Every structure is written in C-alpha cells, then in structure tokens.
Short mmCIF file of C-alpha atoms and ligand atoms in Angstrom, two decimals:
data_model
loop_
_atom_site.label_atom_id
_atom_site.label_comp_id
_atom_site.label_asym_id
_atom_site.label_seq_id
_atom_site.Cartn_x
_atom_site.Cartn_y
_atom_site.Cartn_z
CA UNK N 1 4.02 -19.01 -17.61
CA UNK N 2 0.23 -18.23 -17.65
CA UNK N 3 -1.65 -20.55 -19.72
CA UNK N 4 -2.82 -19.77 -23.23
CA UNK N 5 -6.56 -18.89 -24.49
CA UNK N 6 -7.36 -18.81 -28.19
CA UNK N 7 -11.41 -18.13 -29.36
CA UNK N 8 -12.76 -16.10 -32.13
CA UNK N 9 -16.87 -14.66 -33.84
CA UNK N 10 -17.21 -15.59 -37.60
CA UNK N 11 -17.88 -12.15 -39.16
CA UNK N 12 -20.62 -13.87 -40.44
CA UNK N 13 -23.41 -11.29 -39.56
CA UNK N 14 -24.36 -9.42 -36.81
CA UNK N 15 -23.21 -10.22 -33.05
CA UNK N 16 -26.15 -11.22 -30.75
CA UNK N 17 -25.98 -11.30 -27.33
CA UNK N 18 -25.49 -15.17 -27.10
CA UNK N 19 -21.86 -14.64 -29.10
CA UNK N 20 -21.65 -11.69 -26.15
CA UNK N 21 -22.49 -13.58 -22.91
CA UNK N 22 -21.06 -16.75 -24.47
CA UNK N 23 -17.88 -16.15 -25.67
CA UNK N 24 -16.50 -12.49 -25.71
CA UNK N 25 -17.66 -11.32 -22.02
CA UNK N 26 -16.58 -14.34 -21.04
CA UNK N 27 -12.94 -13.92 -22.76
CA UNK N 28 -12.97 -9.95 -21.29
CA UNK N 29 -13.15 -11.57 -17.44
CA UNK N 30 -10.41 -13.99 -18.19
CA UNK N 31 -7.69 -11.68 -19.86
CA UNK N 32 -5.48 -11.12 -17.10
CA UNK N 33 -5.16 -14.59 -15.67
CA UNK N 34 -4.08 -16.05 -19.15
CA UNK N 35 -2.17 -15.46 -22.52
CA UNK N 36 -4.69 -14.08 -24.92
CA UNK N 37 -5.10 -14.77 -28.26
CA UNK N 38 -8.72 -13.63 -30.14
CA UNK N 39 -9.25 -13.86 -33.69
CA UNK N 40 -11.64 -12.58 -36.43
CA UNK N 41 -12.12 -15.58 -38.01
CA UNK N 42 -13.50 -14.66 -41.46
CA UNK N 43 -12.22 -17.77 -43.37
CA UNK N 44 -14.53 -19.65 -41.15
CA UNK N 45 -17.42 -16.90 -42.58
CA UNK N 46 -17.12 -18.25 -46.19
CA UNK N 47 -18.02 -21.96 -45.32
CA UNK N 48 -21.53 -19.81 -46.41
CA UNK N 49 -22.38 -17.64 -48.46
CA UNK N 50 -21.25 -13.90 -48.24
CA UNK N 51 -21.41 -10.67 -49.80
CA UNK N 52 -17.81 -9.44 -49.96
CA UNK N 53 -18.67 -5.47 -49.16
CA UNK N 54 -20.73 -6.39 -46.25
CA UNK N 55 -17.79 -9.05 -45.05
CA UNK N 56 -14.99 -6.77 -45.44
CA UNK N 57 -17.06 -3.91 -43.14
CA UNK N 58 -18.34 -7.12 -41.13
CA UNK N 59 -14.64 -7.78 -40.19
CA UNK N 60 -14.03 -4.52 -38.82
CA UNK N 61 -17.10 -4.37 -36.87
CA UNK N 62 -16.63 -7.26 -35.17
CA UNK N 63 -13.01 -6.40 -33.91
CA UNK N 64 -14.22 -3.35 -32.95
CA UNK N 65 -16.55 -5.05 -31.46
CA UNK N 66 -14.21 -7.12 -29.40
CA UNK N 67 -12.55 -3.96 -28.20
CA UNK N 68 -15.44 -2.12 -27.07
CA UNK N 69 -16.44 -5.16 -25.06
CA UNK N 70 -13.17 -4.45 -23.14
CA UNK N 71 -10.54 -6.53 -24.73
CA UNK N 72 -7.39 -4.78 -24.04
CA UNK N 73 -4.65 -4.94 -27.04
CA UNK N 74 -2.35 -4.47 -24.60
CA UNK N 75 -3.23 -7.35 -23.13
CA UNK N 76 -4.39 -10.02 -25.59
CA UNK N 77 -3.73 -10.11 -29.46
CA UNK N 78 -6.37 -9.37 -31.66
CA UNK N 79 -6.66 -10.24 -35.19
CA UNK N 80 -8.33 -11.41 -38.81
CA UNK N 81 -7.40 -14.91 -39.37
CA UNK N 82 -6.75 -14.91 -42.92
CA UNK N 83 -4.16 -12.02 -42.17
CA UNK N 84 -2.23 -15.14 -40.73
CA UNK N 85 -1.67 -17.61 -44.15
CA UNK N 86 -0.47 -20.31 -41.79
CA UNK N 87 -4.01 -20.68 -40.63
CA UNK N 88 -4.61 -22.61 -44.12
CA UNK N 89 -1.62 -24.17 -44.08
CA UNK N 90 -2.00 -26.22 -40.78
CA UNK N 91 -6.30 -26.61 -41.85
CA UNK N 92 -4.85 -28.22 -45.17
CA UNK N 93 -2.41 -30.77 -43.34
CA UNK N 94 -4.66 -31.66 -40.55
CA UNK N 95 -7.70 -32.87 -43.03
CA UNK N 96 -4.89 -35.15 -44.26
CA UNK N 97 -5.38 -36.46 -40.88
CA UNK N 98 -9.05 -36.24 -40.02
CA UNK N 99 -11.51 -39.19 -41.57
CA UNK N 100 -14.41 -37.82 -43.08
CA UNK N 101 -16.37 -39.65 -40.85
CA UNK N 102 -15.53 -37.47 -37.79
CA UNK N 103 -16.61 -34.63 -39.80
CA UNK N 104 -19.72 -35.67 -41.37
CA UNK N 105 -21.07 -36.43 -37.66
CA UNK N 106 -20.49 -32.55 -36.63
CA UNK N 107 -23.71 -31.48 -34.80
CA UNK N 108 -23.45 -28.11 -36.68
CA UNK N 109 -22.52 -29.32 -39.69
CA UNK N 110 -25.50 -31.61 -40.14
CA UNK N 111 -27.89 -28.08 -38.77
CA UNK N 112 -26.20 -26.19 -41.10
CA UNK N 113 -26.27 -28.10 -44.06
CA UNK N 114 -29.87 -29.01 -43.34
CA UNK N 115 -30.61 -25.41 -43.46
CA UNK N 116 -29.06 -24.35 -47.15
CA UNK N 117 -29.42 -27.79 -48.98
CA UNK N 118 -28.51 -26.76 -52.27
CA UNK N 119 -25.59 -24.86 -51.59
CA UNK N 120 -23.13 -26.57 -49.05
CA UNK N 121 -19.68 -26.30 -49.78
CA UNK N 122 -16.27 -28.74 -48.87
CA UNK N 123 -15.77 -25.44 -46.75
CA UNK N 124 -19.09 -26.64 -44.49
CA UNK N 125 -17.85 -29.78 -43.58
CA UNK N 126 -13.99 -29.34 -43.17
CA UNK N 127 -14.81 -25.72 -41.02
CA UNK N 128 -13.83 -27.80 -37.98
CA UNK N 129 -9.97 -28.80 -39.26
CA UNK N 130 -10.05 -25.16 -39.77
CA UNK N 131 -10.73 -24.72 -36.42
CA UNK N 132 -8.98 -27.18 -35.24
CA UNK N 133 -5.62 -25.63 -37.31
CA UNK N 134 -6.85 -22.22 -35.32
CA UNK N 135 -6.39 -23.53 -32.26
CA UNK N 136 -3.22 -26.04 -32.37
CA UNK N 137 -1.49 -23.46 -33.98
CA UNK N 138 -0.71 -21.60 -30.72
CA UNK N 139 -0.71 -24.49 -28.30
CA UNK N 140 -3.14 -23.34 -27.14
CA UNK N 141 -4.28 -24.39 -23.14
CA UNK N 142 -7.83 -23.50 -22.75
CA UNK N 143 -10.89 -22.24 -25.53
CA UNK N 144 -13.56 -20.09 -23.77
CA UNK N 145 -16.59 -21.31 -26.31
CA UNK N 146 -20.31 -21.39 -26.33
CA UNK N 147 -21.72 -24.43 -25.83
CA UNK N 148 -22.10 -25.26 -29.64
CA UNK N 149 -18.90 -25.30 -29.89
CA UNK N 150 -17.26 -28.02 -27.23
CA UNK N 151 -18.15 -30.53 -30.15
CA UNK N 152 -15.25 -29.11 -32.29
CA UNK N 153 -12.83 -29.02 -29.85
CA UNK N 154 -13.08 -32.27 -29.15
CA UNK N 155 -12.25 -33.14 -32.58
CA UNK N 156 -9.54 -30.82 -32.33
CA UNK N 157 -8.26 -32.97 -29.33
CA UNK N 158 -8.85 -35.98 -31.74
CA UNK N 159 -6.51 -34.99 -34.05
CA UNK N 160 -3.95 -33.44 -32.31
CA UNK N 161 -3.64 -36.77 -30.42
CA UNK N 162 -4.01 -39.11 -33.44
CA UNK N 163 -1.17 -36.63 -34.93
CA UNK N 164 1.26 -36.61 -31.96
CA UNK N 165 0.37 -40.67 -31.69
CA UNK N 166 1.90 -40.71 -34.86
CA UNK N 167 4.88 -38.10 -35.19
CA UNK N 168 5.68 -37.34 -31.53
CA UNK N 169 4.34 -35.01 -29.02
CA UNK N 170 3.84 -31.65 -31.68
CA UNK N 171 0.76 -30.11 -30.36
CA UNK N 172 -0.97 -29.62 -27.06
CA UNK N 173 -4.47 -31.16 -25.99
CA UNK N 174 -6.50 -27.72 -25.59
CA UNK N 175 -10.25 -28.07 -23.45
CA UNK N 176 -12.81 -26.04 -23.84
CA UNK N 177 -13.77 -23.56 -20.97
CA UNK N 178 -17.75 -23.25 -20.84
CA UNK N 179 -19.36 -21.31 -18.40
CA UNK N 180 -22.05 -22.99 -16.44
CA UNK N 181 -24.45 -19.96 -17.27
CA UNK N 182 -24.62 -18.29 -20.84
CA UNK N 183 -22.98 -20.77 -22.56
CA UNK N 184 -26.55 -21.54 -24.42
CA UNK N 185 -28.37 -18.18 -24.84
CA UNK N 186 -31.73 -19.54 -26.93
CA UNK N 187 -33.98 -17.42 -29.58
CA UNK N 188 -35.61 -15.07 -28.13
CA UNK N 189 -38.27 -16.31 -30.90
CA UNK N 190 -38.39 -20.09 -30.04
CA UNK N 191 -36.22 -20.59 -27.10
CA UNK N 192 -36.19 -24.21 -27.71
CA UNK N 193 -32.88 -23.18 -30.70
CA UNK N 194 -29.97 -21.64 -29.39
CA UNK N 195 -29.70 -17.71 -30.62
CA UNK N 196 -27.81 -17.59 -33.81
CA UNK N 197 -26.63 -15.03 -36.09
CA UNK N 198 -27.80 -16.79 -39.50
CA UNK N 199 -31.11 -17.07 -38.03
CA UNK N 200 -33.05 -13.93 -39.52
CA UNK N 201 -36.39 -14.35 -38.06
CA UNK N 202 -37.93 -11.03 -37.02
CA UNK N 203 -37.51 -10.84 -32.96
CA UNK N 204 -35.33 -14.39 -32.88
CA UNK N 205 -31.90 -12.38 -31.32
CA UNK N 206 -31.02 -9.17 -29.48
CA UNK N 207 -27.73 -7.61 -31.25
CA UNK N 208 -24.86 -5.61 -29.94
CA UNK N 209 -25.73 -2.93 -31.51
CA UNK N 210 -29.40 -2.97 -31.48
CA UNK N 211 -31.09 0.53 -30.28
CA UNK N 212 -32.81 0.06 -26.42
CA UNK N 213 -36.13 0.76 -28.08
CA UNK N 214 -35.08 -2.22 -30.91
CA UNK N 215 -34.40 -4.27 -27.48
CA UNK N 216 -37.58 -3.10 -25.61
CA UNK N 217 -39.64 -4.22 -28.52
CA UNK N 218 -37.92 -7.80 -29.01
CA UNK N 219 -38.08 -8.53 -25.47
CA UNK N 220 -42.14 -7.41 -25.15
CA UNK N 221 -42.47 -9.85 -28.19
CA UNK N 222 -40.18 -13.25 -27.01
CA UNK N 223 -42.04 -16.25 -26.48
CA UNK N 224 -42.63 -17.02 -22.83
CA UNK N 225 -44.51 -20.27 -21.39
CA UNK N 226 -47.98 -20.71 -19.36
CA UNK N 227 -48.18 -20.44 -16.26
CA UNK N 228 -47.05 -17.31 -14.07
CA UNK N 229 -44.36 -18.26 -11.81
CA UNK N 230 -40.81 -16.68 -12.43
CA UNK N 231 -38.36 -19.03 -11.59
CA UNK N 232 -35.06 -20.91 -13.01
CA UNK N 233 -36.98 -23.57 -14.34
CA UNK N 234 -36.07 -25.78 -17.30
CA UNK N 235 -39.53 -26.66 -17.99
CA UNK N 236 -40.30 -23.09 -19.05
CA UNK N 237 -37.75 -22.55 -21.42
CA UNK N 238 -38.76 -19.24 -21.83
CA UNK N 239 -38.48 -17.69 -18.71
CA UNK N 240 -35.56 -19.42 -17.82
CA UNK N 241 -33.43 -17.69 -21.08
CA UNK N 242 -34.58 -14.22 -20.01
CA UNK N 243 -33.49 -14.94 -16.16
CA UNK N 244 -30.57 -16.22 -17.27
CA UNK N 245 -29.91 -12.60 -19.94
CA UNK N 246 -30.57 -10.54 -16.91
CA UNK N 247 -28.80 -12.25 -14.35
CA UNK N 248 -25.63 -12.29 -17.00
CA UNK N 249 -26.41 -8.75 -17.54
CA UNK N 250 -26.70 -7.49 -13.55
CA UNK N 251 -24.53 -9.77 -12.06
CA UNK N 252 -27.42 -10.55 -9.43
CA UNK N 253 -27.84 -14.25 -8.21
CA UNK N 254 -30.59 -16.88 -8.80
CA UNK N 255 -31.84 -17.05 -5.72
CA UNK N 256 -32.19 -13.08 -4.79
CA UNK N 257 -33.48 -12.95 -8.82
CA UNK N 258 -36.09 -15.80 -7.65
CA UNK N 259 -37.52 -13.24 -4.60
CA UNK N 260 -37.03 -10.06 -6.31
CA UNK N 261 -39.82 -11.00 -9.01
CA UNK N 262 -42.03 -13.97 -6.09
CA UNK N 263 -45.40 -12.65 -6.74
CA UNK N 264 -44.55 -10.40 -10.37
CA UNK N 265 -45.95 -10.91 -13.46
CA UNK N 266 -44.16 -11.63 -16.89
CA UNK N 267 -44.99 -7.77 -17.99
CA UNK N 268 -42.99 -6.44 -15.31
CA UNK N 269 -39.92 -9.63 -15.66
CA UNK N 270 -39.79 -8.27 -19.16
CA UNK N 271 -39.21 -4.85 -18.48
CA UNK N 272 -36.36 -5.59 -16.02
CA UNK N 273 -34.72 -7.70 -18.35
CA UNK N 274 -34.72 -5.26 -21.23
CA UNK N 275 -33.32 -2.25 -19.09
CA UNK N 276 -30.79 -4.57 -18.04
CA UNK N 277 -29.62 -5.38 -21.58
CA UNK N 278 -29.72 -1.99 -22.53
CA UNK N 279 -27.80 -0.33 -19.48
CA UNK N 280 -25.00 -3.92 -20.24
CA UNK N 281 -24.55 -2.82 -23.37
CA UNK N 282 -24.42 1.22 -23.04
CA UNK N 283 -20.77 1.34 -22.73
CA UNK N 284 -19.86 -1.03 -25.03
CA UNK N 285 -22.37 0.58 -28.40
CA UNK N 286 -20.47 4.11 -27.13
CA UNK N 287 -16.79 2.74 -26.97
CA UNK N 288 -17.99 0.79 -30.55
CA UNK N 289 -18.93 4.13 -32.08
CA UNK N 290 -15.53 5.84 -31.25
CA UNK N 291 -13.90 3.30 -32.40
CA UNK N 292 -15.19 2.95 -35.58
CA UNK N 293 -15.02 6.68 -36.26
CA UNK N 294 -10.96 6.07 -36.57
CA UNK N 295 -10.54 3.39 -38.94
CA UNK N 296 -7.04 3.59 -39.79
CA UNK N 297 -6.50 3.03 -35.56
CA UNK N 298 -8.54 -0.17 -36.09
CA UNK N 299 -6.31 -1.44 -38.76
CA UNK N 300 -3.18 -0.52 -37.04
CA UNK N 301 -3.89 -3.04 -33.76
CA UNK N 302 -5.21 -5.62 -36.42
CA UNK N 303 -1.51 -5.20 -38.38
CA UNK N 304 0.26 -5.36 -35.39
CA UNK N 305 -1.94 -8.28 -33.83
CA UNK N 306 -1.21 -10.40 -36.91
CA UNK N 307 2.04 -9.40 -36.73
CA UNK N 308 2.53 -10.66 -33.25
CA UNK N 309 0.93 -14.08 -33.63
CA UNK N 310 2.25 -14.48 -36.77
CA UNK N 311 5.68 -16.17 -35.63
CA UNK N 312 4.24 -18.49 -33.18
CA UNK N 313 1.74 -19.78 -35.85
CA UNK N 314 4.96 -20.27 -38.46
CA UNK N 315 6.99 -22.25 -35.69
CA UNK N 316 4.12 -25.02 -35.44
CA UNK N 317 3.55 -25.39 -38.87
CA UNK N 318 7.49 -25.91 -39.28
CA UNK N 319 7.52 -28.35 -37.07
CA UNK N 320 4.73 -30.26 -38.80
CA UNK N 321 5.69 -29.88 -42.04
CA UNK N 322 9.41 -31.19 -41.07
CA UNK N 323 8.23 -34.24 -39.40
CA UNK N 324 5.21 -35.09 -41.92
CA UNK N 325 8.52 -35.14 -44.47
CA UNK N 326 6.98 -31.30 -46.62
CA UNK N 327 9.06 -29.24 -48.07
N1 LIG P 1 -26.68 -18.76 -28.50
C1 LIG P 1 -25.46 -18.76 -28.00
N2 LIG P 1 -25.26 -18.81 -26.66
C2 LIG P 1 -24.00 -18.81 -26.15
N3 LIG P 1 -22.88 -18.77 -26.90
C3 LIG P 1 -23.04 -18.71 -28.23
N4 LIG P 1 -22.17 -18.66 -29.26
C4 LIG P 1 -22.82 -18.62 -30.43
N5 LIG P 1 -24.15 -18.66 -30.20
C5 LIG P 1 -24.31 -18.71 -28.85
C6 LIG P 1 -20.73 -18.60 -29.09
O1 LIG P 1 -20.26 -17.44 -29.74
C7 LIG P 1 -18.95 -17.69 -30.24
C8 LIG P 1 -18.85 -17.26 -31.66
O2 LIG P 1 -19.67 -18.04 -32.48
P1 LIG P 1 -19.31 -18.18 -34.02
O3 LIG P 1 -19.36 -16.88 -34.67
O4 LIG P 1 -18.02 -18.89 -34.14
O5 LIG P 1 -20.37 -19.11 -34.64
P2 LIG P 1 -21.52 -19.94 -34.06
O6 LIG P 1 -21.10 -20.69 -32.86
O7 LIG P 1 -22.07 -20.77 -35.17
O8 LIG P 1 -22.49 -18.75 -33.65
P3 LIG P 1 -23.78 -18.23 -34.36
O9 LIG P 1 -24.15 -16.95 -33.72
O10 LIG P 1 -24.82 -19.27 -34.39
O11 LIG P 1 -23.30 -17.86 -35.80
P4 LIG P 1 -23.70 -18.46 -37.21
O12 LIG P 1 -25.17 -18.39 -37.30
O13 LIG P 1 -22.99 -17.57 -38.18
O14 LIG P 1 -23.19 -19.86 -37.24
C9 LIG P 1 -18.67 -19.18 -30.04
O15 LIG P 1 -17.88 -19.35 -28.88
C10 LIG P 1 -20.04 -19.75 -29.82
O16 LIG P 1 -20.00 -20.92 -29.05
#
C-alpha cells in the first residue's frame, strides 16, 4: 500500500511562486510514489475576508492551477473542500478537543491577526482544527507543506494523539514533508518575510500567472544586500532567495550556481534568475489557459474528485462520532 499525501492553496488570492516551489511542485514530483489527495481549500479562505465573485473564480483558478502544474487526476484526487461537508464535521468535533491555548499560540495566527486587528474572526484562530480535520480525515501519512505550515501539523499530531489517548487508536499521526530548499521562498520586497499571497505590496511576490515582462520588472526591482559576491549566504538574505528561485527553477546545483556567476555582478544574477522563472513557468501559464477555456471539464474532475474522497472522509467521521457517543 503506498503511503498517503494530503496538502492544499487557500483560494485566497493569487498563487506566488513560494505556494509553487513550496508546496505544489513539490506535490507534482511526489505523485507516483504515494496516494494523492490535493484539495482547494476555500473554507480555510474565509478565516478573512473575501469577495464571493472573485472566490468562486479564485477556486477554479487555483485547481486549474494545480493541473497545469502537472497534477495528474488520474493519479491523485483533486478537489474544493467545502464540496466534502465532512470537512466541517470532523473541524467541529476536534475543537471539542483542542484547548484554546494551543491555538492562540499559532505563529500565523498571532501574524495574521496582527495584520487585520479589527476584523479577526473565531474562523482565524480555529483555521488549524480545520486543518487539522483536513488532514485526519484521510489518515493521512505524510503533508508536503511550506515551512509556515509544520506548526499546524504538529497540532494536528496533538490532537489526533490526545484523541486516540482517549477513545482508542482512530486516526493516524501524519508528519510534515518539507523540502530542505523552497520550503521558505521570502518577498521579493523585504526578503526578511516569507512571500505571501495577502501581502499586496507592489514588487513583494512573483505570481503564476504573472507576464515575463511583469517578472523581469519585479526581479530588476527586489531588494538585494551590499556587497557583490553571489553566493548561498544567509547573511545576504537577498541574494540567497533569488539563488535559491533559480536553482528551484533550473534544477542546477549550489555549487556549479556558485562558479557560474564567481566574478558576475547582481545585474547580470538578476537577469538569469528572471529568464529562469519565466521559461519554469511557460508550460504551466499555457496548459492554465487551455484549461480554463473549458470550464465545464474543470468542474467535471472537481465532481468526480469530491466524489472519490468523499467516502473515505464519511468512514472517519463515523468512527468518531460512534465512539465520542453522537448520533
Ligand atoms: N513563501 C513561501 N515559501 C514556501 N512555501 C510557501 N507556502 C506559502 N508561502 C510560501 C506554502 O504554500 C502552501 C499553500 O499555502 P496556503 O494557501 O495554505 O496559505 P499560506 O501558507 O498562508 O500561504 P500564503 O501565500 O502566505 O497565503 P495567505 O497570505 O493567503 O495566508 C502551503 O504548503 C504553504 O506552506
């Protein structure tokens, strides 16, 4: 039996190369060694605020997005999370079982709240039992996750344990898979803050669908450090997040990225790195066009992808539900 992976992108704006090189690339490399499971998870999107038109089109894009990157329906289920009700169901019974304390010390909760202070909704602090539900729901092995994320899926460890401590062995302990490179792209902007889509700062993130002269521009503008040397050094923050983009992008290694630009100057590091983002992610803007020029295709694999998790996500919630004493 090959081990499962579960991971979803909040439809929460547009997809920036950090979600890319992060998460779904990532995912794309690993589909035919595991079971595949990837969701749109747009109930996780309305922890903030969102305009419903631009969500509804924002959930198509993004599994069309998923598909273009090369995720293969035949090979992994793909589809919207609140297609799936038992989603809500498990998120509901599990904050029955997760102290608020665990939750209010959530690394992105506290940088997310921060940011919209008069507006933060029960949604904003309980989005990890939702995510947490996501992922017990499918016994799920192994999360492929940005860096941001492990934090969550610890807690969803947490409570699968405290539950199984307290009902019997129900769900399994998932761990999160994180790549040792691209697992924290940073702002293109201030590359001292991870790349985020609810950042909006003009030049802060490249996105998937952003035209190569869009990309040429963003990458002449991003924030390097003094000095002139080009190497994979942590000190220069800057630097380093653009060697790390184009070696993610061309598949070359440190050391021959180190000689290739010995004795170059940041003008010319920044060119390379911006054709390399822009020949990466040729293929995928084509295949996204195509596909989103057939809508009622795109709906189709989302109907059947719900269709085919759907059973495995009623089974666990069942079981819960008959040993918490429900129904
Ligand atoms: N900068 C990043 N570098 C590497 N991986 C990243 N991820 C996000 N940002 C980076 C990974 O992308 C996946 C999907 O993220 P998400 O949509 O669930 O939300 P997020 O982690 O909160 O990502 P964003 O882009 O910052 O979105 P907003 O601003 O909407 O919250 C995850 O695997 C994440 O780790």
């Amino acid at each position: 039996m090959k081990k499962r992976v579960f991971s979803g992108v909040q439809p929460s704006g547009d997809l920036h190369i950090g979600n890319y090189l992060g998460a779904i690339k990532r995912w794309v490399a690993l589909q035919e060694e595991y079971d595949n499971i990837f969701c749109v998870v747009d109930l996780h999107a309305i922890t903030t605020p969102q305009d419903p038109k631009i969500l509804k089109q924002k959930i198509r894009e993004v599994a069309a997005l998923y598909l273009a990157s090369g995720i293969d329906p035949q090979k992994s289920k793909v589809f919207v999370q609140s297609h799936v009700l038992a989603h809500t169901e498990l998120a509901w019974i599990l904050n029955c079982f997760l102290p608020v304390g665990w939750m209010m010390r959530m690394t992105q909760f506290k940088e997310k709240s921060a940011k919209q202070r008069q507006q933060v909704s029960t949604g904003l602090l309980d989005y990890p039992a939702l995510m947490a539900a996501d992922i017990l729901l499918y016994q799920t092995d192994l999360v492929p996750v940005g860096e941001d994320q492990k934090q969550h899926v610890e807690l969803t460890r947490d409570v699968a344990q405290r539950f199984n401590s307290l009902y019997g062995e129900t769900f399994k302990l998932p761990a999160a898979l994180i790549a040792k490179e691209g697992a924290r792209i940073m702002g293109l902007d201030d590359p001292t803050k991870k790349m985020s889509k609810s950042e909006t700062a003009t030049g802060h993130a490249i996105y998937l669908l952003d035209s190569p002269d869009e990309i040429k521009t963003k990458i002449a503008h991003a924030t390097t450090d003094s000095g002139q040397e080009i190497k994979f050094d942590l000190q220069k923050p800057g630097i380093y997040n653009l060697l790390e983009i184009y070696q993610l992008f061309t598949g070359v290694d440190r050391h021959e990225i180190e000689s290739a630009f010995a004795g170059k100057g940041y003008g010319e590091l920044k060119s390379a790195v911006a054709e390399a983002i822009i020949e990466g992610l040729r293929p995928l803007q084509q295949k996204y066009t195509e596909l989103m020029a057939d809508p009622a295709y795109l709906e189709s694999l989302l109907a059947q992808g719900a269709d085919q998790v759907r059973p495995l996500a009623e089974k666990t919630v069942q079981e819960v539900k008959n040993k918490i004493g429900l129904g």
